[in-house]
Amino acid sequence: MKLRVSQTQTTKQKFSSTLRGWLPILQANLDTLVETLEPFVEENPFISVKAGSEIPEKPFEKKNIFRESAKTSVSDTIEALTLDKKSLFQTLYEQVNPPLFPTEKSQRIAYEIIENINAEGYFEADALVEIAHTLNVKETEVEKIRQRFAYLEPLGVGAQDVKEAFLFQLQDLTLENTLYEMAEKLILNFDVIESFGKEPLFHEALNIIKRFHNPPAIDFLEEEKEVVPDIFIYTIEGAIEVRLNDTYYPEVIIDTEGVDESNSFVSQKLKDAKDLIDALEMRKATLYKIGLMIIEYQYDFFFGKAIKPMKLKDLADDLGRNPSTISRAIAGKYLSCARGVIPLKQFFATAVEEDISNSAIKEYMIELVKHENKQKPLSDIKLLSLIEKQFNVKMVRRTITKYRQQFNIASSSERKKLYTLVG
């Protein structure tokens, strides 16, 4: 049954007359809402704004996100874990796919390895035995999978120490044998590196090593922009519940002590203050209804499926709003659920055709690669042909190449080499 929200004509008129003057409030991100209200406060001597409390503790622990995502397809995971800035763990998680991790077993081991990589990008060595015990596999199997992290981004991630991280990064370079061997020798003998100062190619090799990242995840140690979700989606025993982030909303306080409310100036300012409060409440109401409609259109997504095609106009029609108003309402807004913190705009997948989303095509492309002939991997031209036939659409090869690169899938020639390597 559709979750359509019926409204009276009076409510619509109130929305139009009030919110038209407060569109910046609707458009503002939750974390900048207090700043957006400042001009209104400066013009009104009878109101003040109290900032909301800090964002509540995230109800979805990182480990639970990974566990849940492990049960879904690769494309679901990548669609779901979209943040303002991807974390190290999300970046790694997106790369756990064929050809480096071609089987469900290898992927399970990779997920566990990720869980035991610290913020600097190093693997906690004592976790190897625990992983083997947890998954009931041999320690050598875990180590074999860990070695494949040498081919992931950021380079060096998954190494046990600085030397190994540098060796991982060295493997990614194409160097002449003599220069490669000198760089490798310097890394292995890092504690006495000065003793090689007079050897040929010492300075060239040292300059290469100086460019390596230490720690491997140094780029991820920078302070990330805080993403404050407007909407929380909870899935409890098969039921879905929508909640707003009420605790973060600023509070508008009206102070009329000692003033004559019958005065025309005071009366007008009090009306403006109440309109401001109405605008904040209508912002909440609009986003709550958007949350309900996202559940209606994307219900299966919250239980592990892919995002479906969803048009902004469809949502606007169902809510009785102008598409431009809904566009403002979702701009820069986030939804938090068991599958990650997701921009609302992510649910409005661009459709290649009326009922075909980019995510569906990406899903099919990944399945093709997953089950391809390891001796003869599918070229982008062949992938294009199969996709066009499956969905009855016309596309260009560079689009397939772009999709493949988005998922860190190597070219057919590179995949063939990797299949040989991990076979």
XYZ file of N, CA and C in Angstrom, residues 52-232:
543
model
N 20.987 23.373 18.687
C 20.594 22.039 19.118
C 21.745 21.323 19.789
N 21.437 20.239 20.453
C 22.473 19.456 21.110
C 23.332 18.773 20.067
N 24.460 18.244 20.505
C 25.350 17.556 19.574
C 24.630 16.387 18.914
N 25.136 16.023 17.755
C 24.531 14.897 17.028
C 24.520 13.660 17.923
N 23.409 12.956 18.004
C 23.340 11.785 18.877
C 24.340 10.721 18.447
N 24.694 9.881 19.408
C 25.615 8.799 19.065
C 25.051 7.991 17.917
N 25.923 7.688 16.973
C 25.465 6.983 15.778
C 24.915 5.611 16.159
N 23.678 5.337 15.769
C 23.063 4.076 16.172
C 23.550 2.880 15.371
N 24.394 3.122 14.407
C 24.846 2.026 13.540
C 26.358 1.932 13.622
N 26.872 0.942 14.338
C 28.299 0.786 14.500
C 28.938 0.368 13.189
N 30.200 0.766 13.035
C 30.922 0.465 11.801
C 30.915 -1.032 11.489
N 31.142 -1.837 12.521
C 31.246 -3.278 12.270
C 29.918 -3.842 11.781
N 28.826 -3.310 12.316
C 27.517 -3.787 11.889
C 27.255 -3.421 10.438
N 27.716 -2.252 10.019
C 27.555 -1.849 8.619
C 28.275 -2.835 7.717
N 29.496 -3.184 8.087
C 30.264 -4.105 7.270
C 29.614 -5.469 7.208
N 29.148 -5.953 8.369
C 28.514 -7.270 8.405
C 27.293 -7.298 7.508
N 26.482 -6.240 7.610
C 25.250 -6.180 6.813
C 25.576 -6.117 5.335
N 26.562 -5.270 4.992
C 26.909 -5.086 3.592
C 27.522 -6.335 2.992
N 28.172 -7.139 3.839
C 28.814 -8.352 3.337
C 27.807 -9.315 2.747
N 26.549 -9.165 3.138
C 25.520 -10.073 2.650
C 24.947 -9.612 1.313
N 25.340 -8.415 0.884
C 24.776 -7.854 -0.335
C 25.802 -7.865 -1.444
N 25.384 -7.433 -2.595
C 26.291 -7.415 -3.734
C 27.267 -6.262 -3.625
N 28.316 -6.314 -4.445
C 29.323 -5.266 -4.442
C 28.713 -3.925 -4.801
N 27.858 -3.902 -5.809
C 27.293 -2.633 -6.239
C 26.388 -2.047 -5.177
N 25.648 -2.891 -4.447
C 24.823 -2.392 -3.349
C 25.693 -1.673 -2.337
N 26.817 -2.295 -2.024
C 27.712 -1.730 -1.022
C 28.208 -0.364 -1.458
N 28.624 -0.253 -2.713
C 29.174 1.003 -3.188
C 28.081 2.068 -3.283
N 26.878 1.678 -3.703
C 25.771 2.627 -3.742
C 25.462 3.127 -2.337
N 25.575 2.231 -1.344
C 25.114 2.564 -0.003
C 26.106 3.403 0.771
N 27.385 3.066 0.675
C 28.359 3.715 1.530
C 28.925 4.969 0.887
N 28.078 5.921 0.642
C 28.477 7.176 0.024
C 28.484 8.253 1.094
N 29.651 8.767 1.436
C 29.764 9.804 2.442
C 30.299 11.060 1.801
N 30.225 12.154 2.580
C 30.779 13.403 2.088
C 32.263 13.205 1.768
N 32.926 12.423 2.600
C 34.288 12.010 2.323
C 34.410 10.571 2.780
N 34.768 9.689 1.881
C 34.810 8.268 2.228
C 35.898 8.008 3.260
N 35.584 7.150 4.194
C 36.569 6.762 5.197
C 37.509 5.722 4.609
N 38.587 5.448 5.330
C 39.532 4.414 4.909
C 38.824 3.082 4.780
N 37.976 2.750 5.763
C 37.332 1.449 5.768
C 36.346 1.298 4.619
N 35.626 2.360 4.300
C 34.692 2.292 3.169
C 35.445 2.167 1.850
N 36.559 2.893 1.746
C 37.373 2.820 0.529
C 37.886 1.393 0.322
N 38.322 0.765 1.395
C 38.800 -0.613 1.287
C 37.658 -1.563 0.973
N 36.543 -1.346 1.634
C 35.418 -2.255 1.485
C 34.922 -2.290 0.038
N 34.960 -1.143 -0.620
C 34.498 -1.069 -2.011
C 35.375 -1.869 -2.959
N 36.602 -2.155 -2.532
C 37.536 -2.850 -3.419
C 37.535 -4.364 -3.230
N 36.723 -4.832 -2.313
C 36.655 -6.286 -2.095
C 35.716 -6.882 -3.137
N 36.251 -7.115 -4.298
C 35.476 -7.690 -5.394
C 36.424 -8.400 -6.356
N 35.890 -9.183 -7.287
C 36.746 -9.850 -8.270
C 37.509 -8.806 -9.081
N 38.683 -9.122 -9.589
C 39.297 -10.455 -9.602
C 40.191 -10.767 -8.387
N 40.554 -9.755 -7.600
C 41.431 -10.023 -6.460
C 40.773 -10.921 -5.423
N 39.475 -10.755 -5.244
C 38.729 -11.544 -4.269
C 37.552 -12.199 -4.990
N 37.823 -13.268 -5.732
C 36.812 -13.827 -6.641
C 35.761 -14.703 -5.983
N 36.039 -15.207 -4.771
C 35.105 -16.141 -4.139
C 34.512 -15.532 -2.880
N 33.387 -16.091 -2.458
C 32.751 -15.623 -1.218
C 33.697 -15.830 -0.034
N 34.437 -16.913 -0.036
C 35.375 -17.198 1.053
C 36.476 -16.149 1.110
N 37.054 -15.822 -0.036
C 38.134 -14.829 -0.056
C 37.612 -13.455 0.373
N 36.370 -13.152 0.024
C 35.785 -11.864 0.409
C 35.528 -11.807 1.907
N 35.061 -12.920 2.487
C 34.832 -12.953 3.934
C 36.139 -12.716 4.683
N 37.201 -13.340 4.214
C 38.506 -13.156 4.853
C 38.957 -11.704 4.705
N 38.749 -11.143 3.522
C 39.147 -9.748 3.286
C 38.397 -8.794 4.206
N 37.087 -9.042 4.394
C 36.300 -8.190 5.291
C 36.871 -8.230 6.714
N 37.252 -9.426 7.171
C 37.793 -9.563 8.514
C 39.146 -8.857 8.634
N 39.925 -8.917 7.576
C 41.218 -8.223 7.578
C 40.987 -6.722 7.712
N 40.024 -6.209 6.964
C 39.705 -4.780 7.035
C 39.321 -4.380 8.455
N 38.555 -5.245 9.113
C 38.127 -4.953 10.482
C 39.315 -4.815 11.427
N 40.458 -5.375 11.037
C 41.635 -5.359 11.906
C 42.761 -4.484 11.355
N 42.389 -3.542 10.506
C 43.327 -2.533 10.023
C 43.095 -1.267 10.834
N 44.156 -0.699 11.390
C 43.992 0.479 12.232
C 43.878 1.755 11.402
N 43.693 2.876 12.072
C 43.441 4.148 11.382
C 44.607 4.571 10.499
N 45.816 4.080 10.799
C 46.980 4.434 9.987
C 47.107 3.559 8.747
N 46.304 2.493 8.688
C 46.342 1.621 7.518
C 47.117 0.345 7.724
N 47.608 0.115 8.952
C 48.392 -1.085 9.230
C 47.506 -2.211 9.767
N 47.852 -3.430 9.382
C 47.146 -4.615 9.859
C 47.711 -5.033 11.209
N 46.814 -5.267 12.167
C 47.239 -5.709 13.484
C 47.652 -7.181 13.396
N 48.948 -7.432 13.456
C 49.504 -8.760 13.164
C 48.926 -9.860 14.040
N 48.652 -9.545 15.311
C 48.170 -10.590 16.203
C 46.739 -11.008 15.901
N 46.079 -10.307 14.951
C 44.698 -10.645 14.600
C 44.629 -11.801 13.613
N 45.741 -12.152 12.992
C 45.730 -13.191 11.963
C 45.208 -14.517 12.514
N 45.704 -14.898 13.682
C 45.273 -16.162 14.293
C 43.794 -16.115 14.638
N 43.371 -14.975 15.162
C 41.962 -14.821 15.543
C 41.044 -14.921 14.329
N 41.437 -14.298 13.217
C 40.631 -14.358 11.991
C 40.510 -15.801 11.508
N 41.634 -16.500 11.500
C 41.621 -17.897 11.059
C 40.687 -18.736 11.933
N 40.728 -18.484 13.232
C 39.868 -19.231 14.155
C 38.406 -18.880 13.942
N 38.122 -17.573 13.789
C 36.735 -17.119 13.619
C 36.091 -17.695 12.367
N 36.847 -17.728 11.273
C 36.305 -18.184 9.992
C 36.560 -19.668 9.733
N 37.260 -20.309 10.668
C 37.562 -21.734 10.530
C 38.345 -22.006 9.242
N 39.392 -21.211 9.046
C 40.278 -21.389 7.893
C 41.716 -21.454 8.403
N 42.614 -21.803 7.523
C 44.017 -21.890 7.903
C 44.632 -20.486 7.948
N 45.609 -20.314 8.805
C 46.300 -19.033 8.908
C 46.971 -18.670 7.580
N 47.454 -19.695 6.875
C 48.101 -19.436 5.583
C 47.111 -18.865 4.572
N 45.840 -19.264 4.675
C 44.822 -18.724 3.778
C 44.583 -17.246 4.065
N 44.544 -16.896 5.350
C 44.357 -15.490 5.724
C 45.526 -14.654 5.228
N 46.729 -15.165 5.420
C 47.918 -14.441 4.995
C 47.946 -14.268 3.472
N 47.515 -15.278 2.745
C 47.486 -15.197 1.277
C 46.553 -14.078 0.819
N 45.413 -13.962 1.489
C 44.468 -12.898 1.140
C 45.029 -11.539 1.529
N 45.690 -11.483 2.686
C 46.259 -10.202 3.128
C 47.295 -9.688 2.137
N 48.063 -10.580 1.555
C 49.080 -10.171 0.595
C 48.460 -9.484 -0.629
N 47.211 -9.820 -0.915
C 46.543 -9.202 -2.066
C 46.201 -7.735 -1.796
N 46.265 -7.322 -0.544
C 46.004 -5.925 -0.218
C 47.081 -5.018 -0.797
N 48.183 -5.592 -1.216
C 49.238 -4.814 -1.862
C 48.746 -4.160 -3.150
N 47.638 -4.672 -3.692
C 47.110 -4.144 -4.955
C 45.923 -3.193 -4.730
N 45.638 -2.870 -3.465
C 44.517 -1.982 -3.149
C 44.995 -0.558 -2.908
N 44.041 0.359 -2.956
C 44.286 1.743 -2.584
C 43.776 1.972 -1.177
N 44.458 2.775 -0.358
C 45.730 3.440 -0.622
C 46.885 2.444 -0.608
N 47.880 2.700 -1.428
C 49.007 1.789 -1.540
C 49.700 1.618 -0.191
N 49.990 0.366 0.144
C 50.649 0.065 1.407
C 49.702 -0.380 2.492
N 48.409 -0.197 2.270
C 47.425 -0.567 3.285
C 47.431 -2.076 3.512
N 47.208 -2.487 4.749
C 47.189 -3.911 5.059
C 48.544 -4.479 5.413
N 49.581 -3.661 5.288
C 50.918 -4.118 5.674
C 51.010 -4.186 7.195
N 51.963 -4.975 7.683
C 52.117 -5.133 9.131
C 53.051 -4.101 9.739
N 53.920 -3.520 8.918
C 54.852 -2.511 9.432
C 55.292 -1.607 8.288
N 56.157 -0.654 8.619
C 56.601 0.326 7.626
C 57.325 -0.338 6.465
N 58.201 -1.280 6.768
C 58.964 -1.937 5.702
C 58.035 -2.610 4.696
N 57.073 -3.353 5.221
C 56.167 -4.052 4.316
C 55.295 -3.069 3.549
N 54.901 -1.979 4.194
C 54.102 -0.958 3.509
C 54.886 -0.374 2.341
N 56.175 -0.132 2.543
C 57.014 0.385 1.467
C 57.182 -0.653 0.350
N 57.303 -1.911 0.739
C 57.429 -2.975 -0.272
C 56.143 -3.070 -1.097
N 55.004 -2.950 -0.440
C 53.730 -2.941 -1.167
C 53.710 -1.812 -2.184
N 54.156 -0.623 -1.757
C 54.135 0.529 -2.653
C 55.163 0.406 -3.767
N 56.265 -0.248 -3.448
C 57.297 -0.470 -4.467
C 56.782 -1.382 -5.572
N 55.989 -2.377 -5.197
C 55.457 -3.321 -6.188
C 54.595 -2.628 -7.243
N 54.053 -1.490 -6.906
C 53.160 -0.791 -7.828
C 53.926 -0.022 -8.894
N 55.221 0.136 -8.711
C 56.023 0.922 -9.639
C 56.626 0.061 -10.742
N 56.845 0.671 -11.889
C 57.540 0.008 -12.990
C 58.941 0.595 -13.077
N 59.905 -0.162 -12.598
C 61.294 0.308 -12.558
C 62.208 -0.699 -13.243
N 63.371 -0.214 -13.660
C 64.376 -1.134 -14.169
C 64.810 -2.051 -13.028
N 65.194 -3.264 -13.385
C 65.501 -4.273 -12.376
C 66.526 -3.810 -11.355
N 67.586 -3.168 -11.827
C 68.660 -2.764 -10.906
C 68.174 -1.707 -9.924
N 67.378 -0.770 -10.395
C 66.853 0.277 -9.515
C 65.837 -0.307 -8.534
N 65.021 -1.225 -9.033
C 64.033 -1.879 -8.165
C 64.734 -2.647 -7.047
N 65.779 -3.394 -7.431
C 66.496 -4.206 -6.445
C 67.182 -3.333 -5.401
N 67.714 -2.170 -5.821
C 68.352 -1.270 -4.864
C 67.315 -0.696 -3.897
N 66.162 -0.294 -4.414
C 65.104 0.239 -3.552
C 64.634 -0.827 -2.561
N 64.497 -2.052 -3.055
C 64.070 -3.146 -2.186
C 65.113 -3.404 -1.100
N 66.389 -3.344 -1.462
C 67.464 -3.569 -0.490
C 67.446 -2.483 0.587
N 67.233 -1.250 0.193
C 67.196 -0.157 1.165
C 66.023 -0.312 2.132
N 64.892 -0.756 1.607
C 63.714 -0.939 2.462
C 63.946 -2.058 3.468
N 64.508 -3.162 2.991
C 64.724 -4.315 3.869
C 65.789 -4.035 4.927
N 66.677 -3.106 4.617
C 67.755 -2.768 5.559
C 67.599 -1.314 6.024
N 66.378 -0.942 6.287
C 66.055 0.449 6.578
C 66.827 0.972 7.794
N 67.086 0.106 8.775
C 67.740 0.540 10.008
C 69.199 0.948 9.772
N 69.818 0.418 8.722
C 71.220 0.751 8.442
C 71.341 1.302 7.019
N 70.349 2.078 6.624
C 70.274 2.536 5.232
C 71.494 3.362 4.830
N 72.111 4.058 5.819
C 73.246 4.917 5.490
C 74.444 4.114 4.985
N 74.513 2.858 5.364
C 75.663 2.037 4.973
C 75.698 1.744 3.477
N 74.592 2.042 2.782
C 74.554 1.784 1.334
C 74.790 3.064 0.526
N 75.192 4.125 1.225
C 75.298 5.434 0.588
C 76.213 5.514 -0.608
N 77.225 4.675 -0.679
C 78.185 4.745 -1.784
C 77.869 3.791 -2.923
N 76.801 3.025 -2.776
C 76.448 2.067 -3.823
C 75.757 2.781 -4.991
N 75.939 2.240 -6.224
C 75.284 2.829 -7.393
C 73.766 2.867 -7.211
N 73.157 3.911 -7.683
C 71.692 4.096 -7.667
C 71.122 4.333 -6.262
N 72.016 4.537 -5.270
C 71.524 4.753 -3.911
C 70.590 5.959 -3.848
N 71.024 7.074 -4.362
C 70.241 8.313 -4.261
C 68.944 8.227 -5.078
N 69.024 7.582 -6.250
C 67.809 7.422 -7.059
C 66.775 6.581 -6.310
N 67.254 5.473 -5.705
C 66.347 4.597 -4.967
C 65.793 5.306 -3.732
N 66.646 6.067 -3.057
C 66.206 6.781 -1.851
C 65.139 7.820 -2.191
N 65.299 8.509 -3.308
C 64.306 9.504 -3.727
C 62.952 8.858 -3.999
N 62.976 7.638 -4.522
C 61.718 6.912 -4.761
C 61.047 6.585 -3.433
N 61.826 6.086 -2.488
C 61.273 5.698 -1.182
C 60.705 6.908 -0.453
N 61.343 8.043 -0.603
C 60.877 9.262 0.072
C 59.476 9.663 -0.374
N 59.070 9.209 -1.542
C 57.736 9.567 -2.052
C 56.643 8.650 -1.508
N 57.038 7.570 -0.852
C 56.046 6.625 -0.338
C 55.299 7.216 0.862
N 54.068 6.777 1.028
C 53.234 7.241 2.137
C 53.554 6.471 3.409
N 53.772 7.194 4.481
C 53.966 6.582 5.793
C 53.300 7.462 6.845
N 52.249 6.963 7.496
C 51.630 5.645 7.326
C 50.842 5.562 6.017
N 50.479 4.369 5.597
C 49.797 4.205 4.304
C 48.512 5.006 4.177
N 47.794 5.147 5.287
C 46.493 5.834 5.244
C 46.602 7.282 5.686
N 47.747 7.901 5.464
C 47.965 9.259 5.943
C 46.938 10.244 5.388
N 46.500 10.012 4.158
C 45.510 10.916 3.545
C 44.167 10.835 4.245
N 43.921 9.734 4.952
C 42.639 9.544 5.629
C 42.690 9.999 7.080
N 43.873 10.401 7.545
C 44.003 10.841 8.930
C 43.609 12.300 9.097
N 43.434 13.005 7.958
C 42.970 14.380 8.039
C 41.551 14.397 8.585
N 41.224 15.470 9.248
C 39.892 15.589 9.845
C 38.842 15.595 8.750
N 37.887 14.693 8.860
C 36.836 14.598 7.868
C 35.698 15.553 8.199
N 35.049 16.025 7.175
C 33.899 16.892 7.376
C 32.779 16.100 8.051
N 32.251 16.669 9.132
C 31.182 15.983 9.855
C 29.906 15.996 9.029
N 29.347 14.837 8.823
C 28.091 14.725 8.100
C 26.973 14.532 9.111
N 26.053 15.474 9.150
C 24.943 15.414 10.100
C 23.688 14.982 9.346
N 23.204 13.771 9.580
C 22.011 13.304 8.863
C 20.749 13.986 9.367
N 19.843 14.272 8.461
C 18.531 14.808 8.818
C 17.577 13.695 9.198
N 17.773 12.524 8.570
C 16.808 11.435 8.706
C 17.513 10.173 9.177
N 16.882 9.473 10.100
C 17.358 8.158 10.512
C 16.321 7.121 10.096
